[in-house]
mmCIF file of C-alpha atoms in Angstrom:
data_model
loop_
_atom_site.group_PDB
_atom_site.id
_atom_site.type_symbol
_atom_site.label_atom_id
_atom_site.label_comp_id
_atom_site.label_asym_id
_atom_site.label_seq_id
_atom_site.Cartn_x
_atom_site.Cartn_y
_atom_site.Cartn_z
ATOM 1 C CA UNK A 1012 -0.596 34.129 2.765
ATOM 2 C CA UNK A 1013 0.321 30.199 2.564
ATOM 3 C CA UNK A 1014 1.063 28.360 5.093
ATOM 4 C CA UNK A 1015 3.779 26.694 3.378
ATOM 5 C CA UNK A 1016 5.999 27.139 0.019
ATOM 6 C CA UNK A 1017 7.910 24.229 -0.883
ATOM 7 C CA UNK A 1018 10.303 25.457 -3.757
ATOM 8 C CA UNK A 1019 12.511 23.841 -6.536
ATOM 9 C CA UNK A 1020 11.324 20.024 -5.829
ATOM 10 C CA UNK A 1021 12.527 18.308 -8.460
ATOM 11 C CA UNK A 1022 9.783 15.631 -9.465
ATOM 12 C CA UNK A 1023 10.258 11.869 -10.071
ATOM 13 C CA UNK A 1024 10.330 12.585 -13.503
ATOM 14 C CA UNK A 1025 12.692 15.169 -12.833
ATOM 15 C CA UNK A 1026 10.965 18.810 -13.683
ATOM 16 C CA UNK A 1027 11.250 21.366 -11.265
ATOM 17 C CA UNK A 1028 8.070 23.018 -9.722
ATOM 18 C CA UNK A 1029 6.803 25.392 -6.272
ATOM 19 C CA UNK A 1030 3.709 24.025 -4.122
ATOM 20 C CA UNK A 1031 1.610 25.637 -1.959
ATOM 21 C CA UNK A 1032 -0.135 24.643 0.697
ATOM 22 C CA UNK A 1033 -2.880 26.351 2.435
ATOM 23 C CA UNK A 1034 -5.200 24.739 5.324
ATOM 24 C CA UNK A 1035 -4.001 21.378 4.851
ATOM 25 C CA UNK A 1036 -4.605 21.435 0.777
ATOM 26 C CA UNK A 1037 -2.809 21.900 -2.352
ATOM 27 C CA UNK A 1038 -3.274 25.473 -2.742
ATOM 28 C CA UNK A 1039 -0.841 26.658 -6.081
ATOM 29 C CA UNK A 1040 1.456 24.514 -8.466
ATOM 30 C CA UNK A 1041 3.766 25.140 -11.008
ATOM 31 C CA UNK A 1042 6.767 28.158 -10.791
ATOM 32 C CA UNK A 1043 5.228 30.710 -8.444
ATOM 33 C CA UNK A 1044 5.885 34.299 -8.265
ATOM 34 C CA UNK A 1045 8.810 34.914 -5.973
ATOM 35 C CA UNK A 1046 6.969 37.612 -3.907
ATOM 36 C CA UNK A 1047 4.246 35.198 -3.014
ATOM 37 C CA UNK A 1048 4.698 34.620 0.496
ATOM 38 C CA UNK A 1049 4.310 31.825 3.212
ATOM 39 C CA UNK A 1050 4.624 30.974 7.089
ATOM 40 C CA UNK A 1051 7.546 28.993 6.162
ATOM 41 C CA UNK A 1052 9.166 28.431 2.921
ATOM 42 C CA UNK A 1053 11.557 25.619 1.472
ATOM 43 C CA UNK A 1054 13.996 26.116 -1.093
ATOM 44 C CA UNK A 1055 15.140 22.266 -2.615
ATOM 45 C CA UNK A 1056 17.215 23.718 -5.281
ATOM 46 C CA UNK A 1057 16.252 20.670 -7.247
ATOM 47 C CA UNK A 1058 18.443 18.556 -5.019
ATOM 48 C CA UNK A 1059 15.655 16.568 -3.194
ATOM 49 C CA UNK A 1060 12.668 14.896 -4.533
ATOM 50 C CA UNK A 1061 9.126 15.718 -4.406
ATOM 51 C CA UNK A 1062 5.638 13.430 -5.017
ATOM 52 C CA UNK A 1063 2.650 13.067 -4.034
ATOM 53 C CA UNK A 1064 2.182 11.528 -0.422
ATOM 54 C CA UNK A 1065 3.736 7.495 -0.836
ATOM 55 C CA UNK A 1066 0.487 5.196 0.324
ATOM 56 C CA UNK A 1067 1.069 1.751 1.449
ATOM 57 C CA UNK A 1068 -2.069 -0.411 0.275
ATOM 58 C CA UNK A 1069 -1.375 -3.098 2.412
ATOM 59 C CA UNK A 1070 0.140 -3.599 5.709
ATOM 60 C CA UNK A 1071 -0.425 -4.569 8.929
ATOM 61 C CA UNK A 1072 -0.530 -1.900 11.928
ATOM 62 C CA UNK A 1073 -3.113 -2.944 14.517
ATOM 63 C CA UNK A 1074 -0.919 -2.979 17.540
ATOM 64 C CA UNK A 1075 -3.682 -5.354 19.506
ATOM 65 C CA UNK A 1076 -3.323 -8.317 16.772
ATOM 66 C CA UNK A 1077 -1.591 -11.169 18.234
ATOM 67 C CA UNK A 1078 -0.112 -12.470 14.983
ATOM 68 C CA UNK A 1079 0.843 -9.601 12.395
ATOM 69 C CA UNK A 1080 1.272 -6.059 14.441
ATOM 70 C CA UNK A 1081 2.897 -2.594 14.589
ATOM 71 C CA UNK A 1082 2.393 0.953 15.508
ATOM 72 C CA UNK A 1083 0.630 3.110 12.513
ATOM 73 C CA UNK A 1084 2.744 5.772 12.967
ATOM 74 C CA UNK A 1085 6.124 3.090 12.316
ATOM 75 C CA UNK A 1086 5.315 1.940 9.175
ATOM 76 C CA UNK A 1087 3.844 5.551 7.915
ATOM 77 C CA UNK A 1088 5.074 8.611 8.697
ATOM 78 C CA UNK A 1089 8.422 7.732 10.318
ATOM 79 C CA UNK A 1090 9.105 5.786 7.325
ATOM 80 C CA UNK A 1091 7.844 8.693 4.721
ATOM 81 C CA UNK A 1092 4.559 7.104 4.254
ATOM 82 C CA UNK A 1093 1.578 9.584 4.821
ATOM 83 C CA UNK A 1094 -1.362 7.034 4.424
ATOM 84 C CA UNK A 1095 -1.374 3.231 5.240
ATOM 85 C CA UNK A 1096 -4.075 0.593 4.864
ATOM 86 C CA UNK A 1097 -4.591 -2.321 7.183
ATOM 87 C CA UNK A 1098 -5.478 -5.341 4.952
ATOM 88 C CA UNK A 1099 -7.700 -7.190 7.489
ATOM 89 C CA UNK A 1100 -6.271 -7.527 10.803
ATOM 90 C CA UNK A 1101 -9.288 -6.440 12.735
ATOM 91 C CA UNK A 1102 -13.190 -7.823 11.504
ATOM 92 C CA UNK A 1103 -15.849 -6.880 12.885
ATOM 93 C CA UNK A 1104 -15.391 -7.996 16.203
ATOM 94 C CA UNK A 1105 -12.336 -5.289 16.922
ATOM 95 C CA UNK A 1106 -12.630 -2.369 14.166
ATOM 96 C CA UNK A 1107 -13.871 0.156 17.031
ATOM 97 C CA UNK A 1108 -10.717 -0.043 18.772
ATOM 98 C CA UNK A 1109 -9.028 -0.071 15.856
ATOM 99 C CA UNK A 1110 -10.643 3.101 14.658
ATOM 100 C CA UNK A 1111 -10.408 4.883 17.854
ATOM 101 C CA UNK A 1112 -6.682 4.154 18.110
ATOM 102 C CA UNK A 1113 -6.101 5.593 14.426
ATOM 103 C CA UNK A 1114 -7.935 8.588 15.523
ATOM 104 C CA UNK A 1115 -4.144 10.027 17.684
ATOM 105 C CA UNK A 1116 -2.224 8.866 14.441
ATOM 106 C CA UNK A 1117 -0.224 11.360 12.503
ATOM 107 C CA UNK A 1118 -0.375 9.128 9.753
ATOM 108 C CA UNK A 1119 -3.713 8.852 7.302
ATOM 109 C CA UNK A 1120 -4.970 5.346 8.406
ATOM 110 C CA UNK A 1121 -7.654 3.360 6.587
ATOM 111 C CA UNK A 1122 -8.658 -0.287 6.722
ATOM 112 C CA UNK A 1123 -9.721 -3.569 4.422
ATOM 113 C CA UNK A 1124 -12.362 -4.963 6.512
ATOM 114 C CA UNK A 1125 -11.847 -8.882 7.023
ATOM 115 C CA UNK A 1126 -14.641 -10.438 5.953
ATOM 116 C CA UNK A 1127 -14.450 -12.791 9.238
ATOM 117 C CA UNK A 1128 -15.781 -11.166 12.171
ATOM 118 C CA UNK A 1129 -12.282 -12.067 14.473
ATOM 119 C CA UNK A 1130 -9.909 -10.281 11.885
ATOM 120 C CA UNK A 1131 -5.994 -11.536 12.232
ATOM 121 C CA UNK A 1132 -7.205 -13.179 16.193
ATOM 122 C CA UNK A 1133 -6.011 -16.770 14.433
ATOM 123 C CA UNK A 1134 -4.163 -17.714 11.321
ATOM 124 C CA UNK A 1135 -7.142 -19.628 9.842
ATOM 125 C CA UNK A 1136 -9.960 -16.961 10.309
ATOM 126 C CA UNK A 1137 -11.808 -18.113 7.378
ATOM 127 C CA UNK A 1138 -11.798 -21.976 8.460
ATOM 128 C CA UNK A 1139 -14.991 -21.751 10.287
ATOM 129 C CA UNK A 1140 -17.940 -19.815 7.862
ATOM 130 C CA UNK A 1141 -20.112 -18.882 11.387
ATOM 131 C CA UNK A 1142 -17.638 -16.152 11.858
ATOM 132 C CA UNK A 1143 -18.448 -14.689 8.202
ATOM 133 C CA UNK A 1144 -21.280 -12.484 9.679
ATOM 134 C CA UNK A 1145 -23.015 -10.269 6.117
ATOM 135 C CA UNK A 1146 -24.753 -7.897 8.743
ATOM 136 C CA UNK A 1147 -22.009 -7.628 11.514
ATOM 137 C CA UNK A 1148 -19.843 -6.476 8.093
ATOM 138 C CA UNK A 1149 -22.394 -4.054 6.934
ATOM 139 C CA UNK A 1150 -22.630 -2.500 10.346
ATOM 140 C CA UNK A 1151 -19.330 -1.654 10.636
ATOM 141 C CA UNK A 1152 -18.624 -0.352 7.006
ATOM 142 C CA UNK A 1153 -21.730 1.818 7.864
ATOM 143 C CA UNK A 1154 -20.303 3.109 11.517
ATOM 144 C CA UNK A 1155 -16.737 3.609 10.185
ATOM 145 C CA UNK A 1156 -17.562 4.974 6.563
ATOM 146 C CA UNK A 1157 -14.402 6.576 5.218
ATOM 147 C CA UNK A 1158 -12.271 4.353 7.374
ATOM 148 C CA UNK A 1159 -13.141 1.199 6.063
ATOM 149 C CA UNK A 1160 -12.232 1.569 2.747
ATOM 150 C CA UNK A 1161 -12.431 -2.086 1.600
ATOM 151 C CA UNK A 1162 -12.823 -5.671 2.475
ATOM 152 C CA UNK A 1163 -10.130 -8.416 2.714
ATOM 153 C CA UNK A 1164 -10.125 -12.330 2.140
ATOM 154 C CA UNK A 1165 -7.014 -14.397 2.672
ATOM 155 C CA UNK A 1166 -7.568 -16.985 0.370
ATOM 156 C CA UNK A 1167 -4.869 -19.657 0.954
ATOM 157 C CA UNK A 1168 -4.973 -23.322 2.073
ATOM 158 C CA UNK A 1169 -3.677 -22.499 5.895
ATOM 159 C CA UNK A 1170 -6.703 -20.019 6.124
ATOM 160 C CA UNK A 1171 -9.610 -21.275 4.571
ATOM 161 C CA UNK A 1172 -9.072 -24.889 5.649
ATOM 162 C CA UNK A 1173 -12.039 -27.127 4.330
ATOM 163 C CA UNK A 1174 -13.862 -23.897 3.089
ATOM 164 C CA UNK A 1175 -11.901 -24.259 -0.501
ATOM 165 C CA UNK A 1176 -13.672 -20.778 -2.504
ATOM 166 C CA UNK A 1177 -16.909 -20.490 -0.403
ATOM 167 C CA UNK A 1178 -15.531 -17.469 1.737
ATOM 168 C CA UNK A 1179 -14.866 -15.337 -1.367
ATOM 169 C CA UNK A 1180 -17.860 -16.382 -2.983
ATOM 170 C CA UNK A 1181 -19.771 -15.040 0.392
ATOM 171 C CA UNK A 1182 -16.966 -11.966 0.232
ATOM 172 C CA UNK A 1183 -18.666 -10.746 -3.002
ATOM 173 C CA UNK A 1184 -22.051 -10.933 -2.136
ATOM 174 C CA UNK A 1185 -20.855 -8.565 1.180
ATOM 175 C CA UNK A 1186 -19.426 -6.396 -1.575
ATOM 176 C CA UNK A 1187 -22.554 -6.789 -3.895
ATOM 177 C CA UNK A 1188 -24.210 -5.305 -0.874
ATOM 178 C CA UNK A 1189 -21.852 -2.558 -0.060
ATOM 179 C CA UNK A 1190 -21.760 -0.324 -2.533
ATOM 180 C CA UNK A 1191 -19.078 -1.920 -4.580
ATOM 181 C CA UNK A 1192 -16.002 -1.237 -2.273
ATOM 182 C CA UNK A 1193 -12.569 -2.968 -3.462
ATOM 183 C CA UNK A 1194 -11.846 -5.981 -2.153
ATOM 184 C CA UNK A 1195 -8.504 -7.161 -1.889
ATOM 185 C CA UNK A 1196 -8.015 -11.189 -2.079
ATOM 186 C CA UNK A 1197 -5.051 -12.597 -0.714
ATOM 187 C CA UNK A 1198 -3.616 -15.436 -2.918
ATOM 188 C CA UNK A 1199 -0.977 -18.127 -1.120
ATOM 189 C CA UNK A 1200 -0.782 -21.913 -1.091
ATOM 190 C CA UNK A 1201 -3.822 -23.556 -2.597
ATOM 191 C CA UNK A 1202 -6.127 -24.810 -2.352
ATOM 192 C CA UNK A 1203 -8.236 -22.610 -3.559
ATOM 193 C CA UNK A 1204 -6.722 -22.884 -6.644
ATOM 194 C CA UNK A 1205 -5.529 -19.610 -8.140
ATOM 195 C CA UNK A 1206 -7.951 -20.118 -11.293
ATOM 196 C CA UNK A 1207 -11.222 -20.380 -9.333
ATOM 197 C CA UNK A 1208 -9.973 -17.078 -7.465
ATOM 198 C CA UNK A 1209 -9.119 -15.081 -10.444
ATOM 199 C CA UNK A 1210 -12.467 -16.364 -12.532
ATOM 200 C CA UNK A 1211 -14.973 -14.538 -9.586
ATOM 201 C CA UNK A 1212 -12.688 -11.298 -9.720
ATOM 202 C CA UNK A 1213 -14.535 -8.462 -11.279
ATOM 203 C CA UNK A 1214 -13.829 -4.652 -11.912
ATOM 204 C CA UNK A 1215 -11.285 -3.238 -9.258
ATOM 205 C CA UNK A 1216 -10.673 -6.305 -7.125
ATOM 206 C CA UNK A 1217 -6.874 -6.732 -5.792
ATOM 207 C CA UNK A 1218 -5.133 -9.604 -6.319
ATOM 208 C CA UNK A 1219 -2.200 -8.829 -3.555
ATOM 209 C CA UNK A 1220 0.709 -10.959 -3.563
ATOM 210 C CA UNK A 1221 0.815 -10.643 -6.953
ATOM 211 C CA UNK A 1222 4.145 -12.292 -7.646
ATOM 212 C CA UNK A 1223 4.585 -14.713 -4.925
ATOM 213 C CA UNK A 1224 6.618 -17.458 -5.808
ATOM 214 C CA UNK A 1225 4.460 -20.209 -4.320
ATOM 215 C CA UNK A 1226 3.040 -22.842 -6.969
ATOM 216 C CA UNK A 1227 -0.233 -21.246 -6.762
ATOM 217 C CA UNK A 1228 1.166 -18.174 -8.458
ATOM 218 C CA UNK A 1229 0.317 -16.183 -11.611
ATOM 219 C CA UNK A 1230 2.595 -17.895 -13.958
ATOM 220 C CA UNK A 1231 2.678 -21.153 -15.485
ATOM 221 C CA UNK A 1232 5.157 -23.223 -15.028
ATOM 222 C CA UNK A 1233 6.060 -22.701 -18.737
ATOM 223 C CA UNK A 1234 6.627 -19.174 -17.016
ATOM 224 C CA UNK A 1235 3.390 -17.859 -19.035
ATOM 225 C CA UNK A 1236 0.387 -15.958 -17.655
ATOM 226 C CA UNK A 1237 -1.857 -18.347 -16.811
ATOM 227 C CA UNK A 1238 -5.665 -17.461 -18.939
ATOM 228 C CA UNK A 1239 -7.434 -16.985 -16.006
ATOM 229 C CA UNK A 1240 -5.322 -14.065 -14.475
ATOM 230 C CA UNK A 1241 -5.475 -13.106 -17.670
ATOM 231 C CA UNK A 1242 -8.968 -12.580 -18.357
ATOM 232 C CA UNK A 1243 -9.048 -11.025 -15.390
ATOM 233 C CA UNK A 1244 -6.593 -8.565 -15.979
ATOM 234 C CA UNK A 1245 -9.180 -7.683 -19.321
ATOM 235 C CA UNK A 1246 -12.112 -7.398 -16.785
ATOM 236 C CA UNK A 1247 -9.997 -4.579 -14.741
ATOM 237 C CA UNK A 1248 -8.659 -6.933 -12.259
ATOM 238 C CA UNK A 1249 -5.412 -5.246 -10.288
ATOM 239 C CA UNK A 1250 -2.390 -6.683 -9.243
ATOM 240 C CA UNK A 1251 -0.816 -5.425 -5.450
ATOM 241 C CA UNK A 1252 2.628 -6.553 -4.839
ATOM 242 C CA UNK A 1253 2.034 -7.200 -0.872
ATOM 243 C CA UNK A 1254 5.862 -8.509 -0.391
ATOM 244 C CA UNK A 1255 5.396 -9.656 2.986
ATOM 245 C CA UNK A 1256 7.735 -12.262 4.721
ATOM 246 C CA UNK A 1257 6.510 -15.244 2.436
ATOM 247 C CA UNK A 1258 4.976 -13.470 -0.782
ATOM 248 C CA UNK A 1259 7.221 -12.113 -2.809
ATOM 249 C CA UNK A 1260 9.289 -13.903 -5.676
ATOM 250 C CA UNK A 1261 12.341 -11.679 -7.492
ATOM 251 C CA UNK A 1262 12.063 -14.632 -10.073
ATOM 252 C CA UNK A 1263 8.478 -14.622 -10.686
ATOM 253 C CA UNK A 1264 8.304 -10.353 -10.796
ATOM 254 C CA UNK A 1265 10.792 -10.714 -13.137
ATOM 255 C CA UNK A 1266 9.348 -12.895 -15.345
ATOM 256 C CA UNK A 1267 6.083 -10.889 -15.170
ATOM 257 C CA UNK A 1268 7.420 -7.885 -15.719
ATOM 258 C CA UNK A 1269 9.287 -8.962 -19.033
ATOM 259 C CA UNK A 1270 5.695 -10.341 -20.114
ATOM 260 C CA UNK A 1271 4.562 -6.730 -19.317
ATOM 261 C CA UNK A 1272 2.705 -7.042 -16.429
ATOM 262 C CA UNK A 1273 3.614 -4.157 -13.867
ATOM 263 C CA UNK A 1274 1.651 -4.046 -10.521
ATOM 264 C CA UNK A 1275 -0.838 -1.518 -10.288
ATOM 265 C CA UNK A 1276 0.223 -1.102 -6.664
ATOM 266 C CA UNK A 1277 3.367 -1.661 -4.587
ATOM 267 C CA UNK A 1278 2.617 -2.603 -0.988
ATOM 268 C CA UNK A 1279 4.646 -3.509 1.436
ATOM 269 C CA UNK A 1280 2.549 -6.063 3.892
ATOM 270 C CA UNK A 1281 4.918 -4.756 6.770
ATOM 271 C CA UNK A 1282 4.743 -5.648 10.456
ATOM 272 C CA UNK A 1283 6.912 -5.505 13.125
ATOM 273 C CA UNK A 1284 8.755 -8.776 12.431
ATOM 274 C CA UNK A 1285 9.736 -8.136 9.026
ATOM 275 C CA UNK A 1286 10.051 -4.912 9.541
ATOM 276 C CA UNK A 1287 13.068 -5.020 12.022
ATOM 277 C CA UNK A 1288 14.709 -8.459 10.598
ATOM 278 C CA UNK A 1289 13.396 -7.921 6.635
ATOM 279 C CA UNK A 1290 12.698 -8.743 3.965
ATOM 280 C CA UNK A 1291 10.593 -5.919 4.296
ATOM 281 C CA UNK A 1292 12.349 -3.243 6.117
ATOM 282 C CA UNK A 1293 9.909 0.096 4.927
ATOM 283 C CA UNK A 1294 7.666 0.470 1.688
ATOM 284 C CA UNK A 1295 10.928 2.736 0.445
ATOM 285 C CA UNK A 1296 12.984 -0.548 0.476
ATOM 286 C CA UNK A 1297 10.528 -2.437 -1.599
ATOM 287 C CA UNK A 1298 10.327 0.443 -4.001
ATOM 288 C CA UNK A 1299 13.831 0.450 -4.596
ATOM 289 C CA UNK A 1300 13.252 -3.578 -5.446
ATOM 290 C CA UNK A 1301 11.670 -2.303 -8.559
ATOM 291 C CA UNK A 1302 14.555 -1.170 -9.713
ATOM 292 C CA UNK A 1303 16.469 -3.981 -10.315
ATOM 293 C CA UNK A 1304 13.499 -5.198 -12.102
ATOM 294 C CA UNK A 1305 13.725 -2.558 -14.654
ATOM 295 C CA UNK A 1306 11.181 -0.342 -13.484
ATOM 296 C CA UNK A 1307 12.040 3.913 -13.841
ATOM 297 C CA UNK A 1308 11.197 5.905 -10.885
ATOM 298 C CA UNK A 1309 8.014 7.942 -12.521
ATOM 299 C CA UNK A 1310 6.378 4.150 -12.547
ATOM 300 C CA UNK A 1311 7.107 3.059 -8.646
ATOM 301 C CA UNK A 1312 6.008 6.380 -7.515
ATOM 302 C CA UNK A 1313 2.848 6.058 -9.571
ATOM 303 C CA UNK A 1314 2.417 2.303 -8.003
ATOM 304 C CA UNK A 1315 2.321 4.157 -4.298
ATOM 305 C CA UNK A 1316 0.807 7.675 -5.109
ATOM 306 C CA UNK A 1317 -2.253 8.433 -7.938
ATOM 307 C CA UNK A 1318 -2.399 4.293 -9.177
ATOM 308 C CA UNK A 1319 -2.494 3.580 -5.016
ATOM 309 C CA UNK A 1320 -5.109 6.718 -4.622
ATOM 310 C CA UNK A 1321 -7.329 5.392 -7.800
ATOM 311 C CA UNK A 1322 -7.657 1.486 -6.853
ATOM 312 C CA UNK A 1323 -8.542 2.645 -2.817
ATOM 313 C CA UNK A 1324 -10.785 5.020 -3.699
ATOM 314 C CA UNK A 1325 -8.922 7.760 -2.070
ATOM 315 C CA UNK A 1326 -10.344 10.728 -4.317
ATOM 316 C CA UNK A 1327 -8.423 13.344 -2.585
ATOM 317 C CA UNK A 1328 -4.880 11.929 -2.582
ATOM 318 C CA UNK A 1329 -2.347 10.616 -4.754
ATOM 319 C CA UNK A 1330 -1.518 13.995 -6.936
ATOM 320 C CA UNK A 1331 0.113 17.132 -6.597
ATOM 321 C CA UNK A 1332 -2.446 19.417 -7.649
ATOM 322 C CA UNK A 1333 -4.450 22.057 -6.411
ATOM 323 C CA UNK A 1334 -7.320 20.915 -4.271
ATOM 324 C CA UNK A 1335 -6.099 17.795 -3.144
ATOM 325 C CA UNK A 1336 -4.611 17.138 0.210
ATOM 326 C CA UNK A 1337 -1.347 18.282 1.406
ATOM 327 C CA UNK A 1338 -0.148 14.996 1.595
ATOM 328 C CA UNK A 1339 3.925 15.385 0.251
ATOM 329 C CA UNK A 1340 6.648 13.072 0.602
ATOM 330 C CA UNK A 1341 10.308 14.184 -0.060
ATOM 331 C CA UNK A 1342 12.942 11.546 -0.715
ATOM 332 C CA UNK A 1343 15.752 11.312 -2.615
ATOM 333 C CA UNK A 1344 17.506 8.488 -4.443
ATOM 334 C CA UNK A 1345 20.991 7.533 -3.477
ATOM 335 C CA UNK A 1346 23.328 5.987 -5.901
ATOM 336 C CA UNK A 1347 25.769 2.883 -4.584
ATOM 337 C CA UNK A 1348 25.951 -0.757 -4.458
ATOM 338 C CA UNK A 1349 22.926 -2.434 -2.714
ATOM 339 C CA UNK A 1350 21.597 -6.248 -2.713
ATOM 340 C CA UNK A 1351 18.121 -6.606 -1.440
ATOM 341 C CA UNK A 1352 16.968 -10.001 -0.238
ATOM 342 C CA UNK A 1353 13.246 -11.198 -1.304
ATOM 343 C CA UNK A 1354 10.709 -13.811 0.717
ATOM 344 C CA UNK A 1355 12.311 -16.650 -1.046
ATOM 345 C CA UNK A 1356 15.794 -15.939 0.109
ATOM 346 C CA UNK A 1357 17.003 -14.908 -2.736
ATOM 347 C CA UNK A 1358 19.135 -11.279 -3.354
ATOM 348 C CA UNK A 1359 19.535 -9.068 -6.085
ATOM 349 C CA UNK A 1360 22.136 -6.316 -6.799
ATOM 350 C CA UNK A 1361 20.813 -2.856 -6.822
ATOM 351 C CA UNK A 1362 22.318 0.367 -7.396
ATOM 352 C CA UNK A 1363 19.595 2.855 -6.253
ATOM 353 C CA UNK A 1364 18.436 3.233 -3.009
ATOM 354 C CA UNK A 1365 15.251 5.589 -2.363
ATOM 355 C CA UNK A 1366 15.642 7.445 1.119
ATOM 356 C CA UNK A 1367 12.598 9.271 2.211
ATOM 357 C CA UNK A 1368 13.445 12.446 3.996
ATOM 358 C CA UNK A 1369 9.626 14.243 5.728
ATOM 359 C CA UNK A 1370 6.642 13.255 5.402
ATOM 360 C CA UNK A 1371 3.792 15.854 5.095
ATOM 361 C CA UNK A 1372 0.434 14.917 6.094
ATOM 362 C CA UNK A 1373 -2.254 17.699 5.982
ATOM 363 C CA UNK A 1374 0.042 20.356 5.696
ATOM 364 C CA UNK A 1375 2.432 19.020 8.225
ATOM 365 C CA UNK A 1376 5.619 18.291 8.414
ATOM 366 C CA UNK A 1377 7.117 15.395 10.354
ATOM 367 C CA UNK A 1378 10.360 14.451 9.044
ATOM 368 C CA UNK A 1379 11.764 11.191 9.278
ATOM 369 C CA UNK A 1380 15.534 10.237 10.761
ATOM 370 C CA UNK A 1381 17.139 10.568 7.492
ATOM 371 C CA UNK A 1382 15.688 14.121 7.336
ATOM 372 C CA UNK A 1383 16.805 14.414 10.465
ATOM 373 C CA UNK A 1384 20.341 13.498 10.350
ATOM 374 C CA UNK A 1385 20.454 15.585 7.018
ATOM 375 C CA UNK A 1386 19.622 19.107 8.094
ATOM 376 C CA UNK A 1387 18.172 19.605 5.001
ATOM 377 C CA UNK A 1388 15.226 21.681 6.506
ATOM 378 C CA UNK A 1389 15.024 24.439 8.844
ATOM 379 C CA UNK A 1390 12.271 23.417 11.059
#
C-alpha cells in the first residue's frame, strides 16, 4: 500500500499522469491501475497542476542576519516552494546556527557558503580579505556536508570595496579545494568589471542577477552580449535570475531573451522586505514574470525544478520519477489582467498568474493559503 496517490495532475506541459508516493519517495508514475490503493488518495481531474517540487536557488532566510532576513518556512513551503537555498547570509562564523535552525524546517533548506567568514553581518563583507579564511571555509563545508551545497561571492563595488577581483580569485581556489562545488557570483555595480568576472568563470559557476539592469550588466550598450559572458556561456557558465529588490531589469531580460539567452535558473533573492512590499512578493510571482517575456510554462518550471536540481547538485530532486524524493508542488495558472513591477520600477502587463496550491515535501503535505481557501483537498 502507498502512502499517497495523487491522480489526474495535469503536467506543465499539460499530459495527465498518477504518482505514488511511498516513504517519502516517488514510488509509481504514469496511469496506475485503479485498484492500486493508498492511505489517502487525490483525484485532480486534470484541473490543477502538478511538477516536480519548485526550488528557489537563491534567497535569503537566515532569520539572525541583520541586513537581508526571513523565516525558511515563509519563503518555502507557505509559498509552494519545497527547497530553498541561502546564497551567503551566514560564513563561517554563523553556519552552525544556521544549520541547527534549518534542522525544525518543513521546508528542504540548503546553503551557498559566503566565502567571508561574517556572512551578510555588513554590506561590504568582502572589503576586508582577513575575513576570507580557506580553512575556516573548508571546515564548515566538511561539518555541514549536504547542507552547504555551494559557495557565494558578492562581487559588486559596495562589497568588495578596494578588493576589485581578488576575493573571487581567492573564491576559486576555496572551490579548487573543495571538491568542485558551484559557486554562485553575485554581479552588481562595478567595479569589478563584469568582464574580469565572467573570464575566471568555469564549468557550473552561477552568474545570479543575470539580467540586472545596472551598467555592469550582460549586454552591451549596443544591447549585444558582451564576448566575455559569452565565452563563458561556451565554457558551461549558468545564468540565475536572482530578482531581488535592485537586480532585475524587464528591459534587459527582454532583450536577452530575444538574443536567446534563457536563465538556467529562476530565483527569487527574497527576504522579508521585498517580500511584503515587492518587487518580489514569492518565487511564483517571479515565475509568472516570465511570461510576459515570452517564456511557455514547461520552460519556467524547468528553470525552478530539474535545471534548479542539476546546477545545485541536488541529485535526488527536481523530477517526477520513481526514486526521487516526494518533493510535489501543485499550482495552477489563473488567467486575468496582471502588471508586475520589476527592481527598476518599471511594470509589465501580464495575463497569467501562477498560484501555488500545497506543497509536498517528503511525502507531506502542507498546503499553502490558496489551497486553503480553495478546498480543493480533503485533508
Amino acid at each position: 500500500m502507498y502512502d499517497l496517490i495523487i491522480r489526474r495532475a495535469r503536467l506543465a506541459d499539460d499530459t495527465l499522469t498518477d504518482v505514488a508516493i511511498a516513504d517519502g519517495k516517488i514510488a509509481a508514475v504514469g496511469q496506475l491501475p485503479a485498484e492500486m490503493s493508498a492511505s489517502r488518495s487525490w483525484d485532480l481531474a486534470g484541473n490543477y497542476r502538478l511538477s516536480a517540487g519548485w526550488i528557489d536557488a537563491h534567497v535569503h532566510c537566515y532569520p539572525s542576519s541583520p541586513i537581508y532576513h526571513d523565516e525558511p518556512d515563509r519563503v518555502g513551503v507557505d509559498s509552494g516552494v519545497t527547497s530553498v537555498v541561502d546564497a551567503g547570509s551566514t560564513g563561517s562564523d554563523d553556519i552552525d546556527e544556521f544549520y541547527t535552525l534549518t534542522r525544525s524546517t518543513k521546508t528542504n533548506v540548503f546553503a551557498f557558503l559566503n566565502i567571508s567568514r561574517i556572512g551578510l553581518l555588513r554590506q561590504n563583507e568582502l572589503a576586508d580579505m582577513s575575513d576570507i579564511n580557506k580553512q575556516g571555509v573548508k571546515s564548515a563545508i566538511e561539518r555541514h556536508s549536504g547542507f552547504v551545497i555551494g559557495i557565494k561571492a558578492r562581487m559588486s563595488s559596495s562589497v568588495v570595496g578596494p578588493n576589485g577581483i581578488k576575493p573571487l580569485v581567492l573564491a576559486k581556489e576555496i572551490q579548487q579545494e573543495n571538491q568542485q562545488l558551484p559557486l554562485m557570483v553575485h554581479v552588481g555595480n562595478n567595479p569589478p568589471d563584469l568582464d574580469e568576472i565572467a573570464d575566471l568563470l568555469t564549468r557550473g559557476d552561477i552568474i545570479t542577477h543575470c539580467y540586472n539592469g545596472k551598467p555592469n550588466r550582460i549586454l552591451t550598450p549596443a544591447g549585444t552580449l558582451r564576448e566575455s559572458v559569452q565565452r563563458a556561456l561556451k565554457r558551461g557558465v549558468l545564468l540565475d535570475v536572482g530578482h531581488g529588490t535592485a537586480s532585475f531589469s524587464f528591459e534587459v531580460a527582454r532583450q536577452a531573451i530575444a538574443l536567446g539567452l534563457l536563465p538556467h535558473t529562476i530565483s527569487s533573492d527574497i527576504y522579508c522586505r521585498n517580500r511584503m512590499a515587492g518587487p518580489v512578493h514569492s518565487l511564483a510571482t517571479v515565475m509568472s514574470k516570465f511570461f510576459t517575456l515570452g517564456m511557455t510554462l514547461p520552460q519556467v518550471i524547468n528553470c525552478v525544478t530539474e535545471n534548479a536540481a542539476s546546477a545545485l547538485r541536488l541529485q535526488s530532486k527536481g523530477q517526477i520519477k520513481p526514486g526521487f524524493d516526494a518533493d510535489l508542488t501543485l499550482f495552477e495558472v489563473r488567467q486575468g489582467p496582471q502588471v508586475f513591477a520589476d527592481s527598476e520600477g518599471q511594470s509589465a502587463a501580464g495575463e497569467q498568474l501562477l498560484v501555488p496550491l500545497a506543497a509536498v515535501v517528503a511525502g507531506e503535505v502542507l498546503l499553502t493559503d490558496e489551497g486553503k481557501a480553495a478546498h480543493v483537498f480533503d485533508l
